[in-house]
Short mmCIF file of C-alpha atoms in Angstrom, two decimals:
data_model
loop_
_atom_site.label_atom_id
_atom_site.label_comp_id
_atom_site.label_asym_id
_atom_site.label_seq_id
_atom_site.Cartn_x
_atom_site.Cartn_y
_atom_site.Cartn_z
CA UNK Q 1122 4.90 -11.71 -15.72
CA UNK Q 1123 4.12 -10.84 -12.20
CA UNK Q 1124 2.16 -8.12 -13.25
CA UNK Q 1125 0.36 -10.40 -14.66
CA UNK Q 1126 -0.53 -12.49 -12.10
CA UNK Q 1127 -1.19 -9.63 -9.59
CA UNK Q 1128 -3.63 -8.16 -11.88
CA UNK Q 1129 -5.45 -11.04 -12.79
CA UNK Q 1130 -5.71 -11.67 -9.34
CA UNK Q 1131 -7.05 -8.26 -8.55
CA UNK Q 1132 -9.80 -8.76 -11.09
CA UNK Q 1133 -10.99 -12.30 -9.68
CA UNK Q 1134 -11.42 -10.22 -6.24
CA UNK Q 1135 -12.84 -7.84 -7.81
CA UNK Q 1136 -15.06 -10.19 -9.43
CA UNK Q 1137 -15.86 -11.80 -5.86
CA UNK Q 1138 -16.81 -8.35 -4.42
CA UNK Q 1139 -19.25 -7.14 -6.71
CA UNK Q 1140 -21.53 -10.53 -6.33
CA UNK Q 1141 -21.35 -9.30 -2.51
CA UNK Q 1142 -21.83 -5.71 -3.08
CA UNK Q 1143 -25.63 -4.87 -2.85
CA UNK Q 1144 -26.26 -7.57 0.25
CA UNK Q 1145 -23.02 -7.59 2.68
CA UNK Q 1146 -20.61 -4.79 2.74
CA UNK Q 1147 -18.02 -6.21 5.02
CA UNK Q 1148 -17.72 -9.23 3.04
CA UNK Q 1149 -16.48 -6.68 0.46
CA UNK Q 1150 -14.55 -5.00 2.64
CA UNK Q 1151 -12.63 -7.98 3.80
CA UNK Q 1152 -12.12 -9.51 0.47
CA UNK Q 1153 -10.42 -5.94 -0.53
CA UNK Q 1154 -8.15 -5.15 2.59
CA UNK Q 1155 -6.80 -8.61 1.90
CA UNK Q 1156 -6.74 -8.94 -1.70
CA UNK Q 1157 -4.26 -5.24 -0.57
CA UNK Q 1158 -2.41 -6.74 1.58
CA UNK Q 1159 -1.32 -10.01 -0.25
CA UNK Q 1160 -0.85 -7.93 -3.87
CA UNK Q 1161 1.68 -5.97 -0.87
CA UNK Q 1162 2.71 -9.31 0.33
CA UNK Q 1163 3.55 -10.70 -3.16
CA UNK Q 1164 5.56 -7.25 -3.89
CA UNK Q 1165 7.64 -7.34 -1.03
CA UNK Q 1166 10.59 -9.02 -2.78
CA UNK Q 1167 10.61 -6.62 -5.35
CA UNK Q 1168 10.54 -4.02 -3.26
CA UNK Q 1169 13.98 -5.59 -1.66
CA UNK Q 1170 16.17 -5.73 -4.54
CA UNK Q 1171 14.75 -1.94 -5.18
CA UNK Q 1172 16.21 -1.08 -1.79
CA UNK Q 1173 19.06 -3.03 -1.77
CA UNK Q 1174 20.44 -1.56 -5.35
CA UNK Q 1175 19.61 2.17 -3.38
CA UNK Q 1176 21.43 1.06 -0.87
CA UNK Q 1177 24.54 0.36 -3.38
CA UNK Q 1178 24.14 3.69 -4.98
CA UNK Q 1179 24.47 5.60 -1.99
CA UNK Q 1180 27.31 3.63 -1.24
CA UNK Q 1181 28.88 4.60 -4.41
CA UNK Q 1182 27.59 8.77 -3.83
CA UNK Q 1183 28.79 8.49 -0.16
CA UNK Q 1184 25.63 9.20 1.17
CA UNK Q 1185 25.47 8.37 4.78
CA UNK Q 1186 22.46 5.06 5.48
CA UNK Q 1187 21.34 7.33 8.16
CA UNK Q 1188 20.02 9.46 6.02
CA UNK Q 1189 18.63 7.06 3.18
CA UNK Q 1190 17.04 4.89 6.32
CA UNK Q 1191 15.39 8.38 6.86
CA UNK Q 1192 13.41 8.26 3.57
CA UNK Q 1193 12.69 4.69 3.52
CA UNK Q 1194 10.39 5.36 7.01
CA UNK Q 1195 8.96 8.18 5.33
CA UNK Q 1196 7.78 6.74 2.38
CA UNK Q 1197 6.81 3.38 3.88
CA UNK Q 1198 4.58 5.64 6.83
CA UNK Q 1199 3.32 7.64 3.77
CA UNK Q 1200 2.78 4.14 1.43
CA UNK Q 1201 0.63 2.66 4.58
CA UNK Q 1202 -0.90 6.09 5.40
CA UNK Q 1203 -2.50 6.24 1.84
CA UNK Q 1204 -3.46 2.48 1.47
CA UNK Q 1205 -5.08 2.76 5.03
CA UNK Q 1206 -7.23 6.28 3.47
CA UNK Q 1207 -8.29 4.71 0.73
CA UNK Q 1208 -9.84 1.75 2.28
CA UNK Q 1209 -11.58 4.34 4.70
CA UNK Q 1210 -12.75 5.80 1.77
CA UNK Q 1211 -14.48 2.78 0.38
CA UNK Q 1212 -16.14 2.30 3.24
CA UNK Q 1213 -17.65 5.86 3.36
CA UNK Q 1214 -16.52 6.39 7.09
CA UNK Q 1215 -16.72 10.51 6.55
CA UNK Q 1216 -15.59 11.67 9.97
CA UNK Q 1217 -13.01 8.83 10.10
CA UNK Q 1218 -11.84 9.68 6.75
CA UNK Q 1219 -11.51 13.29 7.47
CA UNK Q 1220 -9.18 12.40 10.20
CA UNK Q 1221 -7.16 9.97 8.61
CA UNK Q 1222 -6.68 12.34 5.28
CA UNK Q 1223 -5.19 15.26 8.11
CA UNK Q 1224 -2.97 13.27 9.40
CA UNK Q 1225 -2.09 11.65 5.35
CA UNK Q 1226 -1.02 15.00 4.65
CA UNK Q 1227 0.73 15.66 8.17
CA UNK Q 1228 2.94 12.96 7.01
CA UNK Q 1229 4.04 14.09 3.18
#
C-alpha cells in the first residue's frame, strides 16, 4: 500500500508543478527536488530492512562486512549521482549536466 501513497504523492506534485510550468521554473524545480527527497525519506526504512536481510545473508555465506559495506557505499553514491543528474537535466543546464554525467559514469 505504500507504493500507492507514494504514487499519489508524486501525481499531486506533478499536478502542482504543471500549474507553475509556464511562469516559475524555479518553483517547479524546488517542488520536484522536495518531492524526490520526501519520497527517498519515505523509503529509507524499507531500505534498512533490505540491508539487514543482505547482512544476514552475508553472515550465512561467511562474507566479511567490509566487502558488503563497500558495495552499499558504491550503490549509494551511484544512486545519489543519478538523482542529481536527472534533476539537473530537468533544469536544462547543459554544461553542468555534461560534467555530472562524466562523474556519474566514472562512479559506475
